[in-house]
């Protein structure tokens, strides 16, 4: 038995094929859709509201990372709570590390626990 004959029946079970309809046509109605209302948007905004500073951690002036290069440690500061809010990116960290090391940020290679 060849491979093509073994695989020829798979098309019948594919989730991407159309299932046969009763009259040969499909009918779409308003019940098939759901609409987003202004109440839904308000509810979503309330659920995803930004956390308060008390929820983000203790009060502080800045967020700080300690970077190490050839045994020397460097403190790099960022705006307060930028890490907890997810505003801090790898590119921003590289840029600040490059400024601290006096090199171009694109030349900074960062590792975490010995892995890139």
Phi, psi and omega in degrees: 000130182277165180295323182294324179288331178288327184264356185293334183275355183292334180299330181293331185258006182290135178287351183264355179274155180281139175275147181296141180261167182293305185253010180087359177227155178255148180241129178246132180235174179296335179292343179280351183242155170235140184249147178267124180259171178295329176295320177298319179294318178297316179298319179294319179296322178293323181287329183253025179297148180294140179292154178283168180298328178295325179283337182278343179136186182295157180296137180203160180275322182217164167264144184227137170246143175253117180254147182238134178218115179054044177083349179268136180256138180234135176264127179242125185255145179226164179304147183303136176066011180292330177289315183293329180276352180080020181275345184271129180246166178298322179299320178293321178295315178300317181299314179292322178295319177297320177297317181293323181271355182062044175225169177291135182300335179289342180271354182279124176252122183255140175230154177232118183054041176082001181243144181282000000 
